[in-house]
CSV table of N, CA and C in Angstrom, one decimal:
chain,number,residue,atom,x,y,z
A,1,MET,N,8.7,-4.2,-19.7
A,1,MET,CA,7.3,-4.4,-20.0
A,1,MET,C,6.5,-4.1,-18.8
A,2,ARG,N,6.9,-4.7,-17.6
A,2,ARG,CA,6.2,-4.5,-16.4
A,2,ARG,C,6.1,-3.0,-16.0
A,3,SER,N,7.2,-2.3,-16.2
A,3,SER,CA,7.2,-0.9,-15.8
A,3,SER,C,6.3,-0.1,-16.7
A,4,ILE,N,6.2,-0.5,-18.0
A,4,ILE,CA,5.2,0.2,-18.9
A,4,ILE,C,3.8,0.0,-18.4
A,5,LEU,N,3.5,-1.3,-18.1
A,5,LEU,CA,2.1,-1.6,-17.6
A,5,LEU,C,1.8,-0.9,-16.3
A,6,PHE,N,2.8,-0.9,-15.4
A,6,PHE,CA,2.6,-0.2,-14.1
A,6,PHE,C,2.4,1.3,-14.4
A,7,THR,N,3.2,1.9,-15.2
A,7,THR,CA,3.0,3.3,-15.5
A,7,THR,C,1.7,3.6,-16.1
A,8,MET,N,1.2,2.8,-17.0
A,8,MET,CA,-0.1,3.0,-17.6
A,8,MET,C,-1.2,2.8,-16.6
A,9,ALA,N,-1.1,1.9,-15.7
A,9,ALA,CA,-2.1,1.7,-14.7
A,9,ALA,C,-2.1,2.9,-13.7
A,10,CYS,N,-1.0,3.4,-13.4
A,10,CYS,CA,-0.9,4.6,-12.5
A,10,CYS,C,-1.5,5.8,-13.2
A,11,VAL,N,-1.3,6.0,-14.5
A,11,VAL,CA,-1.8,7.1,-15.2
A,11,VAL,C,-3.3,7.0,-15.3
A,12,LEU,N,-3.8,5.8,-15.6
A,12,LEU,CA,-5.3,5.6,-15.6
A,12,LEU,C,-5.9,5.8,-14.3
A,13,ALA,N,-5.3,5.3,-13.2
A,13,ALA,CA,-5.9,5.5,-11.9
A,13,ALA,C,-5.9,7.0,-11.5
A,14,PHE,N,-4.8,7.7,-11.8
A,14,PHE,CA,-4.8,9.1,-11.5
A,14,PHE,C,-5.8,9.9,-12.3
A,15,ALA,N,-6.0,9.5,-13.6
A,15,ALA,CA,-6.9,10.2,-14.4
A,15,ALA,C,-8.3,10.0,-13.9
A,16,GLY,N,-8.6,8.8,-13.4
A,16,GLY,CA,-10.0,8.5,-12.9
A,16,GLY,C,-10.2,9.3,-11.6
A,17,ALA,N,-9.2,9.4,-10.7
A,17,ALA,CA,-9.3,10.1,-9.5
A,17,ALA,C,-9.4,11.6,-9.7
A,18,ALA,N,-8.8,12.1,-10.7
A,18,ALA,CA,-8.8,13.5,-11.0
A,18,ALA,C,-10.2,13.9,-11.5
A,19,SER,N,-10.9,13.1,-12.2
A,19,SER,CA,-12.1,13.4,-12.8
A,19,SER,C,-13.3,13.4,-11.8
A,20,ALA,N,-13.1,12.6,-10.8
A,20,ALA,CA,-14.1,12.5,-9.8
A,20,ALA,C,-14.1,13.7,-8.9
A,21,ALA,N,-15.3,14.3,-8.7
A,21,ALA,CA,-15.4,15.5,-7.9
A,21,ALA,C,-16.2,15.1,-6.6
A,22,ASP,N,-15.5,14.4,-5.7
A,22,ASP,CA,-16.2,14.0,-4.4
A,22,ASP,C,-16.3,15.3,-3.5
A,23,VAL,N,-17.5,15.3,-3.0
A,23,VAL,CA,-17.9,16.4,-2.0
A,23,VAL,C,-18.5,15.7,-0.8
A,24,SER,N,-18.4,16.3,0.3
A,24,SER,CA,-19.0,15.8,1.6
A,24,SER,C,-19.9,16.8,2.2
A,25,TYR,N,-21.0,16.3,2.7
A,25,TYR,CA,-22.0,17.1,3.4
A,25,TYR,C,-22.4,16.5,4.7
A,26,VAL,N,-22.8,17.3,5.6
A,26,VAL,CA,-23.4,16.8,6.9
A,26,VAL,C,-24.9,17.3,6.8
A,27,LEU,N,-25.8,16.3,6.9
A,27,LEU,CA,-27.2,16.6,6.8
A,27,LEU,C,-27.8,16.4,8.1
A,28,ARG,N,-28.6,17.4,8.6
A,28,ARG,CA,-29.3,17.3,9.9
A,28,ARG,C,-30.5,16.4,9.7
A,29,THR,N,-30.6,15.3,10.5
A,29,THR,CA,-31.7,14.4,10.4
A,29,THR,C,-32.2,14.1,11.8
A,30,PRO,N,-33.1,15.0,12.4
A,30,PRO,CA,-33.6,14.9,13.7
A,30,PRO,C,-34.4,13.6,14.0
A,31,GLY,N,-34.9,13.0,12.9
A,31,GLY,CA,-35.6,11.7,13.1
A,31,GLY,C,-34.8,10.5,13.2
A,32,VAL,N,-33.5,10.6,13.1
A,32,VAL,CA,-32.6,9.5,13.2
A,32,VAL,C,-32.2,9.5,14.7
A,33,THR,N,-32.9,8.6,15.5
A,33,THR,CA,-32.8,8.6,16.9
A,33,THR,C,-32.3,7.3,17.5
A,34,CYS,N,-32.2,6.3,16.7
A,34,CYS,CA,-31.8,5.0,17.3
A,34,CYS,C,-31.0,4.2,16.2
A,35,GLY,N,-30.5,3.0,16.6
A,35,GLY,CA,-29.7,2.2,15.6
A,35,GLY,C,-30.5,1.8,14.4
A,36,GLY,N,-31.8,1.5,14.6
A,36,GLY,CA,-32.7,1.1,13.5
A,36,GLY,C,-32.9,2.2,12.5
A,37,SER,N,-33.2,3.4,13.0
A,37,SER,CA,-33.4,4.5,12.1
A,37,SER,C,-32.1,4.9,11.4
A,38,ALA,N,-31.0,4.8,12.1
A,38,ALA,CA,-29.7,5.1,11.5
A,38,ALA,C,-29.4,4.1,10.4
A,39,ALA,N,-29.7,2.8,10.6
A,39,ALA,CA,-29.4,1.8,9.6
A,39,ALA,C,-30.3,2.1,8.4
A,40,LYS,N,-31.6,2.5,8.6
A,40,LYS,CA,-32.5,2.7,7.5
A,40,LYS,C,-32.1,4.0,6.7
A,41,ALA,N,-31.7,5.0,7.4
A,41,ALA,CA,-31.2,6.2,6.7
A,41,ALA,C,-29.9,5.9,5.9
A,42,ARG,N,-29.0,5.2,6.5
A,42,ARG,CA,-27.8,4.9,5.8
A,42,ARG,C,-28.0,4.0,4.6
A,43,ALA,N,-28.9,3.1,4.7
A,43,ALA,CA,-29.3,2.2,3.5
A,43,ALA,C,-29.9,3.1,2.4
A,44,ALA,N,-30.7,4.0,2.8
A,44,ALA,CA,-31.4,4.9,1.8
A,44,ALA,C,-30.3,5.7,1.0
A,45,VAL,N,-29.3,6.2,1.7
A,45,VAL,CA,-28.3,7.0,1.0
A,45,VAL,C,-27.3,6.1,0.3
A,46,GLU,N,-27.0,4.9,0.8
A,46,GLU,CA,-26.0,4.0,0.1
A,46,GLU,C,-26.6,3.5,-1.2
A,47,ALA,N,-27.9,3.5,-1.3
A,47,ALA,CA,-28.6,3.0,-2.5
A,47,ALA,C,-28.4,3.9,-3.7
A,48,LEU,N,-27.9,5.1,-3.4
A,48,LEU,CA,-27.7,6.1,-4.5
A,48,LEU,C,-26.3,5.7,-5.1
A,49,ASN,N,-26.3,5.7,-6.5
A,49,ASN,CA,-25.1,5.2,-7.2
A,49,ASN,C,-23.8,5.9,-6.9
A,50,ALA,N,-23.8,7.2,-6.8
A,50,ALA,CA,-22.5,8.0,-6.8
A,50,ALA,C,-22.0,8.2,-5.4
A,51,VAL,N,-22.6,7.6,-4.4
A,51,VAL,CA,-22.2,7.7,-3.0
A,51,VAL,C,-21.0,6.8,-2.7
A,52,SER,N,-20.0,7.4,-2.1
A,52,SER,CA,-18.8,6.6,-1.7
A,52,SER,C,-18.7,6.4,-0.2
A,53,GLN,N,-19.3,7.2,0.6
A,53,GLN,CA,-19.2,7.0,2.0
A,53,GLN,C,-20.4,7.6,2.7
A,54,VAL,N,-20.9,6.8,3.7
A,54,VAL,CA,-22.1,7.3,4.6
A,54,VAL,C,-21.8,7.0,6.0
A,55,GLU,N,-22.0,7.9,6.9
A,55,GLU,CA,-21.8,7.7,8.3
A,55,GLU,C,-23.0,8.4,9.0
A,56,THR,N,-23.6,7.7,10.0
A,56,THR,CA,-24.6,8.4,10.8
A,56,THR,C,-24.1,8.7,12.2
A,57,ASP,N,-24.6,9.7,12.7
A,57,ASP,CA,-24.2,10.2,14.1
A,57,ASP,C,-25.5,10.3,14.9
A,58,LEU,N,-25.7,9.4,15.8
A,58,LEU,CA,-26.9,9.4,16.6
A,58,LEU,C,-26.9,10.6,17.6
A,59,ILE,N,-25.8,10.9,18.1
A,59,ILE,CA,-25.7,12.0,19.1
A,59,ILE,C,-26.0,13.4,18.4
A,60,ALA,N,-25.4,13.6,17.3
A,60,ALA,CA,-25.6,14.8,16.5
A,60,ALA,C,-26.9,14.8,15.7
A,61,ARG,N,-27.5,13.6,15.6
A,61,ARG,CA,-28.6,13.3,14.7
A,61,ARG,C,-28.4,13.9,13.3
A,62,SER,N,-27.4,13.3,12.7
A,62,SER,CA,-27.0,13.8,11.4
A,62,SER,C,-26.4,12.6,10.5
A,63,VAL,N,-26.4,12.8,9.3
A,63,VAL,CA,-25.8,11.9,8.3
A,63,VAL,C,-24.7,12.6,7.6
A,64,HIS,N,-23.5,12.0,7.6
A,64,HIS,CA,-22.3,12.6,6.8
A,64,HIS,C,-22.2,11.7,5.6
A,65,VAL,N,-22.2,12.4,4.4
A,65,VAL,CA,-22.2,11.6,3.1
A,65,VAL,C,-21.2,12.2,2.2
A,66,THR,N,-20.5,11.4,1.5
A,66,THR,CA,-19.5,11.8,0.5
A,66,THR,C,-19.9,11.2,-0.8
A,67,PHE,N,-20.0,12.0,-1.9
A,67,PHE,CA,-20.4,11.5,-3.2
A,67,PHE,C,-19.8,12.3,-4.3
A,68,ASP,N,-19.9,11.8,-5.5
A,68,ASP,CA,-19.4,12.4,-6.7
A,68,ASP,C,-20.4,13.4,-7.2
A,69,ASP,N,-20.1,14.7,-7.1
A,69,ASP,CA,-21.1,15.7,-7.4
A,69,ASP,C,-21.3,15.9,-8.9
A,70,GLU,N,-20.5,15.2,-9.7
A,70,GLU,CA,-20.8,15.2,-11.2
A,70,GLU,C,-21.9,14.3,-11.5
A,71,GLN,N,-22.3,13.4,-10.6
A,71,GLN,CA,-23.3,12.4,-10.9
A,71,GLN,C,-24.5,12.5,-10.0
A,72,LEU,N,-24.4,13.3,-8.9
A,72,LEU,CA,-25.4,13.4,-7.9
A,72,LEU,C,-25.4,14.8,-7.2
A,73,ALA,N,-26.5,15.2,-6.8
A,73,ALA,CA,-26.6,16.5,-6.1
A,73,ALA,C,-27.0,16.3,-4.7
A,74,VAL,N,-26.7,17.2,-3.8
A,74,VAL,CA,-27.1,17.0,-2.4
A,74,VAL,C,-28.6,16.9,-2.3
A,75,ASP,N,-29.4,17.6,-3.2
A,75,ASP,CA,-30.8,17.5,-3.1
A,75,ASP,C,-31.3,16.1,-3.4
A,76,ASP,N,-30.6,15.3,-4.2
A,76,ASP,CA,-30.9,13.9,-4.4
A,76,ASP,C,-30.8,13.1,-3.1
A,77,VAL,N,-29.8,13.4,-2.3
A,77,VAL,CA,-29.6,12.7,-1.0
A,77,VAL,C,-30.7,13.1,0.0
A,78,VAL,N,-31.0,14.4,0.0
A,78,VAL,CA,-32.1,14.9,0.8
A,78,VAL,C,-33.4,14.2,0.4
A,79,LYS,N,-33.7,14.0,-0.9
A,79,LYS,CA,-34.9,13.4,-1.4
A,79,LYS,C,-34.9,11.9,-0.9
A,80,ALA,N,-33.8,11.2,-1.1
A,80,ALA,CA,-33.7,9.8,-0.7
A,80,ALA,C,-34.0,9.6,0.8
A,81,LEU,N,-33.5,10.5,1.6
A,81,LEU,CA,-33.7,10.5,3.1
A,81,LEU,C,-35.2,10.8,3.4
A,82,GLY,N,-35.8,11.7,2.6
A,82,GLY,CA,-37.2,12.1,2.8
A,82,GLY,C,-38.1,10.9,2.4
A,83,GLU,N,-37.7,10.2,1.3
A,83,GLU,CA,-38.5,9.0,0.9
A,83,GLU,C,-38.4,7.9,1.9
A,84,ALA,N,-37.3,7.9,2.7
A,84,ALA,CA,-37.1,6.8,3.7
A,84,ALA,C,-37.8,7.3,5.0
A,85,GLY,N,-38.4,8.5,5.1
A,85,GLY,CA,-39.1,9.0,6.2
A,85,GLY,C,-38.4,9.9,7.1
A,86,TYR,N,-37.2,10.5,6.7
A,86,TYR,CA,-36.4,11.3,7.5
A,86,TYR,C,-36.3,12.7,6.9
A,87,ALA,N,-36.9,13.7,7.6
A,87,ALA,CA,-36.8,15.1,7.1
A,87,ALA,C,-35.4,15.6,7.3
A,88,VAL,N,-34.9,16.4,6.4
A,88,VAL,CA,-33.6,17.1,6.5
A,88,VAL,C,-33.9,18.6,6.5
A,89,PRO,N,-33.9,19.2,7.7
A,89,PRO,CA,-34.2,20.6,7.8
A,89,PRO,C,-33.0,21.5,7.4
A,90,GLY,N,-31.8,20.9,7.2
A,90,GLY,CA,-30.7,21.7,6.8
A,90,GLY,C,-29.5,20.8,6.6
A,91,TYR,N,-28.5,21.4,5.9
A,91,TYR,CA,-27.3,20.7,5.6
A,91,TYR,C,-26.2,21.7,5.4
A,92,GLU,N,-24.9,21.2,5.5
A,92,GLU,CA,-23.8,22.1,5.2
A,92,GLU,C,-22.7,21.3,4.7
A,93,ALA,N,-21.8,21.9,3.9
A,93,ALA,CA,-20.6,21.2,3.4
A,93,ALA,C,-19.7,20.9,4.5
A,94,ALA,N,-19.2,19.7,4.4
A,94,ALA,CA,-18.2,19.2,5.4
A,94,ALA,C,-16.8,19.5,5.0
A,95,ASP,N,-16.0,19.6,6.0
A,95,ASP,CA,-14.5,19.9,5.7
A,95,ASP,C,-13.9,18.7,5.0
């Protein structure tokens, strides 16, 4: 019985992971210049439902974000940062 439950749990976990289409982008955010602005930018992106990871880089002045692109588009992330006061002059897909 335990092995059946374990197998079912593994199948369900794998099925969920396979349906998620996580993508990562690096967004240039020249207005993120200090810890306070980094925290504000991170909070704006983390508030989006499909985001799984956010990192800010003060030296590169960028935000690295990973999200499910079946639920969210990179333009939604750009919009959230813009509404928080941070322009995004460009972005690129991350490795």
